[in-house]
mmCIF file of C-alpha atoms in Angstrom:
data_model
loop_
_atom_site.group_PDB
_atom_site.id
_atom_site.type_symbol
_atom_site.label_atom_id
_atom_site.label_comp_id
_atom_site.label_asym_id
_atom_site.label_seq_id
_atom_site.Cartn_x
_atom_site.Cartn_y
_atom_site.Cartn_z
ATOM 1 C CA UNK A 113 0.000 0.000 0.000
ATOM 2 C CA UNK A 114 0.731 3.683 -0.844
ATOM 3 C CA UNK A 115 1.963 6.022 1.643
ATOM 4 C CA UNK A 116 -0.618 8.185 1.141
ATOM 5 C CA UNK A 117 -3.247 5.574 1.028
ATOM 6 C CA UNK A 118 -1.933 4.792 4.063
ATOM 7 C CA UNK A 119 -2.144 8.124 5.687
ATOM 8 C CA UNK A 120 -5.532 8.305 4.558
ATOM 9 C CA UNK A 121 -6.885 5.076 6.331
ATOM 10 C CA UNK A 122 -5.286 6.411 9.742
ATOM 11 C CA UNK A 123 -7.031 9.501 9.295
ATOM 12 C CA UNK A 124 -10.387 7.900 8.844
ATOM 13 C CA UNK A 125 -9.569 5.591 11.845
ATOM 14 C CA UNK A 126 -9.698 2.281 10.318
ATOM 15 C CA UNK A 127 -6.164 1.725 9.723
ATOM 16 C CA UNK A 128 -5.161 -0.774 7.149
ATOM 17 C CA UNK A 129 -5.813 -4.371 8.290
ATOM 18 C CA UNK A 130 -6.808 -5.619 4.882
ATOM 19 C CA UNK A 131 -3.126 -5.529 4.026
ATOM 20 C CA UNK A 132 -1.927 -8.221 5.632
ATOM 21 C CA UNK A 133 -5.407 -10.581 5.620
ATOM 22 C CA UNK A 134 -6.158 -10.416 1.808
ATOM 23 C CA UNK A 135 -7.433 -13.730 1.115
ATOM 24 C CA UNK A 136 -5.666 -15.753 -1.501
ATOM 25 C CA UNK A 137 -8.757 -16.903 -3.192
ATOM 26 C CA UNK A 138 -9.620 -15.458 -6.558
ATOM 27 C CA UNK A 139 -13.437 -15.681 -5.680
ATOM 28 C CA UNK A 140 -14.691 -14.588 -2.810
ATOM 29 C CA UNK A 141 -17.756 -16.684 -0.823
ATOM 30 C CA UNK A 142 -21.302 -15.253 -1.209
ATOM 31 C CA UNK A 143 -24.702 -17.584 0.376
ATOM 32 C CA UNK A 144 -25.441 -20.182 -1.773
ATOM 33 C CA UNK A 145 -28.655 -18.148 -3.136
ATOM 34 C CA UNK A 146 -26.178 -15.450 -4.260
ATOM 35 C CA UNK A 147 -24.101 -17.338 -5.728
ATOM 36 C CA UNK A 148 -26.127 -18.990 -8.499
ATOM 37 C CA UNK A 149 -26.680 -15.409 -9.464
ATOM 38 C CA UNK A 150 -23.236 -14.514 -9.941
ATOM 39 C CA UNK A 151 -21.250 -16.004 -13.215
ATOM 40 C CA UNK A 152 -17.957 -16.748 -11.068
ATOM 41 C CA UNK A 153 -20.200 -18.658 -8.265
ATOM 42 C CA UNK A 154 -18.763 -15.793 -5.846
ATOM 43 C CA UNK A 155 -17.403 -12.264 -5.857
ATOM 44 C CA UNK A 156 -14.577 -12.328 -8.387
ATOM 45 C CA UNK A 157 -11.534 -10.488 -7.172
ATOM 46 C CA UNK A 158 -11.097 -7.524 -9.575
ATOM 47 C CA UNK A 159 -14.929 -7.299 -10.650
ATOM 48 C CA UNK A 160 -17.062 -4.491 -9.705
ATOM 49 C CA UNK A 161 -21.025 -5.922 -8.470
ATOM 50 C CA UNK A 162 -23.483 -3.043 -8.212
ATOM 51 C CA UNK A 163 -26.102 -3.397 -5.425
ATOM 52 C CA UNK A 164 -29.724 -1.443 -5.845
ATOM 53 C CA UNK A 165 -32.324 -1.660 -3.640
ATOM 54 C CA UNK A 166 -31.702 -3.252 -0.333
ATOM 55 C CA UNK A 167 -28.786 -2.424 2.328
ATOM 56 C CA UNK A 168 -29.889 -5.952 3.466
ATOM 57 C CA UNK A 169 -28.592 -7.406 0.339
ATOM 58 C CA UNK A 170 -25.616 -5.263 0.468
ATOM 59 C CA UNK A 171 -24.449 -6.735 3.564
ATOM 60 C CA UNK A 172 -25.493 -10.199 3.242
ATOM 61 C CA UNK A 173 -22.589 -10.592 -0.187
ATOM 62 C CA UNK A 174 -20.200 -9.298 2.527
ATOM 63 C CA UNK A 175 -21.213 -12.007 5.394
ATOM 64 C CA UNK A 176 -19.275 -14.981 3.368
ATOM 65 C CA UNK A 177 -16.459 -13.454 2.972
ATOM 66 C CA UNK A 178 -15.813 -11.690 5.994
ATOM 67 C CA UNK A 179 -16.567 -14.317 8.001
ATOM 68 C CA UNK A 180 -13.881 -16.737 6.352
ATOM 69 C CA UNK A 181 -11.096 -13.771 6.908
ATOM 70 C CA UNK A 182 -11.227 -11.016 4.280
ATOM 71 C CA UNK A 183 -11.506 -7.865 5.386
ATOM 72 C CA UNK A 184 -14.960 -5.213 4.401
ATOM 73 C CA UNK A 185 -15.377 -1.324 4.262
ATOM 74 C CA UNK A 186 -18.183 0.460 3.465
ATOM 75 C CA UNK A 187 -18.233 4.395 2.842
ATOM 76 C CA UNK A 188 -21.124 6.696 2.124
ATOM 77 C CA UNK A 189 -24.063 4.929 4.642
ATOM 78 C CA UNK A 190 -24.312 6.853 7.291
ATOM 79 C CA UNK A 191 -27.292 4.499 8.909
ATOM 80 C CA UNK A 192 -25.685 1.364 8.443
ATOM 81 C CA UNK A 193 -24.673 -0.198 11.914
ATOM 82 C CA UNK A 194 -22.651 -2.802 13.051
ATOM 83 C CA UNK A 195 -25.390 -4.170 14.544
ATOM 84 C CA UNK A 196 -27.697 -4.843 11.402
ATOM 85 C CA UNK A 197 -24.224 -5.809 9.876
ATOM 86 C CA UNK A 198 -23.563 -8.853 12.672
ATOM 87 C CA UNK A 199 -27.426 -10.234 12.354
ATOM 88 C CA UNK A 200 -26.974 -10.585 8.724
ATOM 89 C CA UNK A 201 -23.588 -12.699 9.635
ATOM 90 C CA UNK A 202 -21.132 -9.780 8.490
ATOM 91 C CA UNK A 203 -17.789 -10.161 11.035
ATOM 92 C CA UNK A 204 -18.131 -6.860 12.198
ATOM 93 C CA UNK A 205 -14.135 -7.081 13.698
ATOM 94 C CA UNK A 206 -13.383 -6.780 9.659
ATOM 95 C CA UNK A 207 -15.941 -4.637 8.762
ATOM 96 C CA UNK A 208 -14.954 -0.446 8.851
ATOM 97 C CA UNK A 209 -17.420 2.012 8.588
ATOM 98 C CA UNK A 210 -17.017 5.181 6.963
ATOM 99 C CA UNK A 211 -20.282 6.802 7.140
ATOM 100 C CA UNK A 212 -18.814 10.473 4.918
ATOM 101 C CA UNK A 213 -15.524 9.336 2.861
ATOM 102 C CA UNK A 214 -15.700 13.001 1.951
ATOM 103 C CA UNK A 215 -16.950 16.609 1.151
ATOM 104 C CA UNK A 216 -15.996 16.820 -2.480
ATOM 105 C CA UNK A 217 -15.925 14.289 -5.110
ATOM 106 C CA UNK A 218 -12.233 14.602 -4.965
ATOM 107 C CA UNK A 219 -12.335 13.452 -1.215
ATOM 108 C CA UNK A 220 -14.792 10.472 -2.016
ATOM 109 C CA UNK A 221 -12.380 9.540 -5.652
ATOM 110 C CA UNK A 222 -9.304 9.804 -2.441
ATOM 111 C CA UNK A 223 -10.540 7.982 0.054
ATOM 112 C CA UNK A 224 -12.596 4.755 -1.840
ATOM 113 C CA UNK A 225 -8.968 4.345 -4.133
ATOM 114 C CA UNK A 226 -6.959 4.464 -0.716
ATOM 115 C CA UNK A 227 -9.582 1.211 0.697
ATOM 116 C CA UNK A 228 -9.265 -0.365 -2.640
ATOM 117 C CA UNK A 229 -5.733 -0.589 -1.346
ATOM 118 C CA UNK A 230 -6.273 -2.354 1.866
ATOM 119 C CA UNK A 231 -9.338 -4.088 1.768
ATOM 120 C CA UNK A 232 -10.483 -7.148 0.274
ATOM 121 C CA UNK A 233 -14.051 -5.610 -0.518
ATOM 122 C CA UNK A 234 -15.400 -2.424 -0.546
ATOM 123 C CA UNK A 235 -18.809 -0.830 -0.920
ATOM 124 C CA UNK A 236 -19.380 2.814 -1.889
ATOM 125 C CA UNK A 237 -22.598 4.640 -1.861
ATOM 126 C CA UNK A 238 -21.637 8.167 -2.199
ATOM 127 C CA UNK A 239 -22.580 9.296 -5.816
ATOM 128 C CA UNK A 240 -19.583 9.806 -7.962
ATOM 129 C CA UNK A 241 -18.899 11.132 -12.404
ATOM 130 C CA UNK A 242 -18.897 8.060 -14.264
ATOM 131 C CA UNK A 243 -14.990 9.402 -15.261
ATOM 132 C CA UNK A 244 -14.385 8.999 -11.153
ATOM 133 C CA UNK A 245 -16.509 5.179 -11.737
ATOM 134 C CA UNK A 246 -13.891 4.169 -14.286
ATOM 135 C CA UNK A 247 -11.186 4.967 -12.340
ATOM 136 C CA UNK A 248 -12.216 3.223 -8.946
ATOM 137 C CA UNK A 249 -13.137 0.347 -11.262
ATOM 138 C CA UNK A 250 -9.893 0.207 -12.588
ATOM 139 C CA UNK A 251 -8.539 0.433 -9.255
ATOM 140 C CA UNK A 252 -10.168 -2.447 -7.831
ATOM 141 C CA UNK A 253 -9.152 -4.617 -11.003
ATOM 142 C CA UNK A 254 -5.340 -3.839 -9.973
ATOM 143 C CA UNK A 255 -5.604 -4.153 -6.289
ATOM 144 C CA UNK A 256 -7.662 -7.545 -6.885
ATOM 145 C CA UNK A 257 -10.542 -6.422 -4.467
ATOM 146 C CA UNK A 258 -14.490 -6.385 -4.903
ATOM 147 C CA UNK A 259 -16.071 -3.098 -5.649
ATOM 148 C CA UNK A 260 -19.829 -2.596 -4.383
ATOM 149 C CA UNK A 261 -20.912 0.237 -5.612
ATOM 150 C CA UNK A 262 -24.533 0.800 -4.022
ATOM 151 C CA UNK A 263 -27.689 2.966 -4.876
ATOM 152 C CA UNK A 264 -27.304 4.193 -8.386
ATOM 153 C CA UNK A 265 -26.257 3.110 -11.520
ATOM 154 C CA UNK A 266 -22.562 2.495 -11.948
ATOM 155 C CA UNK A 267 -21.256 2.488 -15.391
ATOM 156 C CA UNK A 268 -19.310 -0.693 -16.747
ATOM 157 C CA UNK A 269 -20.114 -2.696 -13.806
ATOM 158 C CA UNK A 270 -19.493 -6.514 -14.484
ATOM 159 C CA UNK A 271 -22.859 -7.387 -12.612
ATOM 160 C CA UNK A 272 -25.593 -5.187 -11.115
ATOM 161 C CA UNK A 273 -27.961 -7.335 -8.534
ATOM 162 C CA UNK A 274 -31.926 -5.434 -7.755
ATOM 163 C CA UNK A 275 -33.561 -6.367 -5.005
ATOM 164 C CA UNK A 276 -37.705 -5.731 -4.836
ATOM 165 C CA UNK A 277 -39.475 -7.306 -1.717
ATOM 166 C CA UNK A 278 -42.949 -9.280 -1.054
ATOM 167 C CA UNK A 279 -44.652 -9.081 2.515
ATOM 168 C CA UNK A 280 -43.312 -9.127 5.920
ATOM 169 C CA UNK A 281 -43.410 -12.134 7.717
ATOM 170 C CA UNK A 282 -43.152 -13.187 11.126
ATOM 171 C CA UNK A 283 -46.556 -11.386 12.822
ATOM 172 C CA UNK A 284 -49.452 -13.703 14.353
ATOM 173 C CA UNK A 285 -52.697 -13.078 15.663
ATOM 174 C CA UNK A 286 -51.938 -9.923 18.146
ATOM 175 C CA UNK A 287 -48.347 -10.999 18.349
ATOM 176 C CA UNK A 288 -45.242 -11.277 17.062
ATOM 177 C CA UNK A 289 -42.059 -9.585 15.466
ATOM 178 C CA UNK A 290 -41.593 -8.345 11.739
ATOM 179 C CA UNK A 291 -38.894 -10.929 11.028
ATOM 180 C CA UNK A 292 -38.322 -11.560 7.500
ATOM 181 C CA UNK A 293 -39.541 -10.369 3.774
ATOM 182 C CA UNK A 294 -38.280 -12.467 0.658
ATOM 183 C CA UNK A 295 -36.367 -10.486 -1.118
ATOM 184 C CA UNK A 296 -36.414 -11.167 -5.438
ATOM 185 C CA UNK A 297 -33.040 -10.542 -6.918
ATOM 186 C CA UNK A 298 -32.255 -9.799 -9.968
ATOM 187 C CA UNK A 299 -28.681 -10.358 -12.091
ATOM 188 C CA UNK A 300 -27.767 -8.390 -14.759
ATOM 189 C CA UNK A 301 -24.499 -7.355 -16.356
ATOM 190 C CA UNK A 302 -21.901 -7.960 -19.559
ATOM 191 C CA UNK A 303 -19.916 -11.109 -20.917
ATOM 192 C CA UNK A 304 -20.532 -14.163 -18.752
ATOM 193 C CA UNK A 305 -23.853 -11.891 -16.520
ATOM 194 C CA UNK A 306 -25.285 -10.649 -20.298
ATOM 195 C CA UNK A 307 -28.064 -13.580 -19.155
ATOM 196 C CA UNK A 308 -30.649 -12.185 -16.397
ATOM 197 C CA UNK A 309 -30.915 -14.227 -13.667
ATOM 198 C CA UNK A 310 -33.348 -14.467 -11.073
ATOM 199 C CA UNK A 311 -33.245 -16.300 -7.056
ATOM 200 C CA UNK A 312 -35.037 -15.376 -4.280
ATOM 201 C CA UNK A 313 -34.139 -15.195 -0.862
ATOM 202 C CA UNK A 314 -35.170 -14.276 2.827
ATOM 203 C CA UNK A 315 -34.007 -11.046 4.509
ATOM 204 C CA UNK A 316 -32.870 -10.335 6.943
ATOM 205 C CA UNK A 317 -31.387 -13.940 6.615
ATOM 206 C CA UNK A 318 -32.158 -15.446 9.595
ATOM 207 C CA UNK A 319 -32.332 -19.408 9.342
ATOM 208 C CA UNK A 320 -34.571 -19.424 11.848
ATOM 209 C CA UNK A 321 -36.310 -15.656 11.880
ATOM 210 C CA UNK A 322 -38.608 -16.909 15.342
ATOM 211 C CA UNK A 323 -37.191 -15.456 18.670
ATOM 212 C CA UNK A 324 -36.830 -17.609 21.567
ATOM 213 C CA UNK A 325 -39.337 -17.788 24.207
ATOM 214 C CA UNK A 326 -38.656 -17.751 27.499
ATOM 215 C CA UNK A 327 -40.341 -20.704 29.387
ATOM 216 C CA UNK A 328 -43.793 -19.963 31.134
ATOM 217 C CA UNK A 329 -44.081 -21.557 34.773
ATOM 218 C CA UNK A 330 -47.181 -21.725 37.131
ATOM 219 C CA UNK A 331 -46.598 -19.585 40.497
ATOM 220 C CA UNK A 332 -48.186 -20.234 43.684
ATOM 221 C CA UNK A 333 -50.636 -17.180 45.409
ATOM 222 C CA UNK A 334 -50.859 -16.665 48.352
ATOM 223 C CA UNK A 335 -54.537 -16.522 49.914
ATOM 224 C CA UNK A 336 -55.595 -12.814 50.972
#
């Protein structure tokens, strides 16, 4: 990594672990769902995957890989939490947050190029020139990471995934907590994506969305 690149993750706080964990795989794990969207069965070191439609979705192609050792940033969403990240399976401990990479479209170009340089995936939703899109495209084919754009259009993206949603589930009669909505995805892109493709999954991605209940025992009154 760059000096400055360097410099740049230390002054964001979220120094640069990625460095020294890159993962030596040249696709990265996504859920098995996912997967049979995606023309390399993963996230292809060096690609760039737009994500529209669902911050859900976003973080469940980052739970895979994070949790088998790479390393995850995502600039520009200000409400994403770690917490939403861990119950979709993300390893928050790899995961940095950068909620505003920057006040000028310079800043933003600076700061995604610099975690292009140190981690293994990286998801920006601040909107950027499709000149600056080239270039951090570019940048993740060289550095062998995973670009996520999210939110908008990106311009030669290898694949772009939409999410649209059905109903809620999880509510009974008077009880009950939203816990799920199947989510439909669709796969679009060039060369091996040019073929729409279609899955559908739950999220959030709970394998089992029903809380535990806490056991209900008789207790003994005492007579007034």
């Amino acid at each position: 990594m760059s000096r400055s690149a360097t410099a740049t993750l230390v002054a964001l706080g979220v120094g640069a672990a990625g460095e020294s964990a890159m993962a030596p795989a040249r696709v990265l794990p996504v859920r098995g769902e996912l997967a049979d969207l995606l023309p390399w069965g993963g996230l292809r070191r060096g690609s760039t995957v737009s994500v529209r439609g669902s911050t859900s979705l976003l973080l469940t192609l980052l739970a895979e890989a994070t949790a088998e050792g790479c390393w995850a940033a995502v600039a520009g969403l200000p409400r994403c939490g770690a917490l939403a990240a861990a119950e979709l399976g993300v390893a928050v401990h790899r995961l940095a947050l950068v909620p505003r990479p920057g006040r000028g479209r310079s800043e933003v170009e600076r700061t995604v190029a610099a975690l292009l340089d140190g981690f293994d995936l990286v998801s920006v939703a601040t909107p950027v020139t499709p000149a600056t899109a080239r270039k951090l495209s570019a940048r993740a084919r060289q550095r062998k990471a995973v670009l996520l754009p999210f939110g908008s259009s990106w311009p030669g993206a290898d694949v772009e995934l939409r999410a649209s949603f059905g109903p809620w589930s999880g509510l009974g009669e008077g009880h009950g907590l939203l816990a799920t909505r199947t989510a439909t995805v669709h796969a679009s892109g060039r060369g091996a994506a040019a073929r729409e493709r279609t899955t559908s999954l739950p999220l959030p991605g709970r394998e089992n969305p029903e809380p535990t209940r806490p056991a209900l025992r008789p207790v003994a009154v005492a007579a007034g």
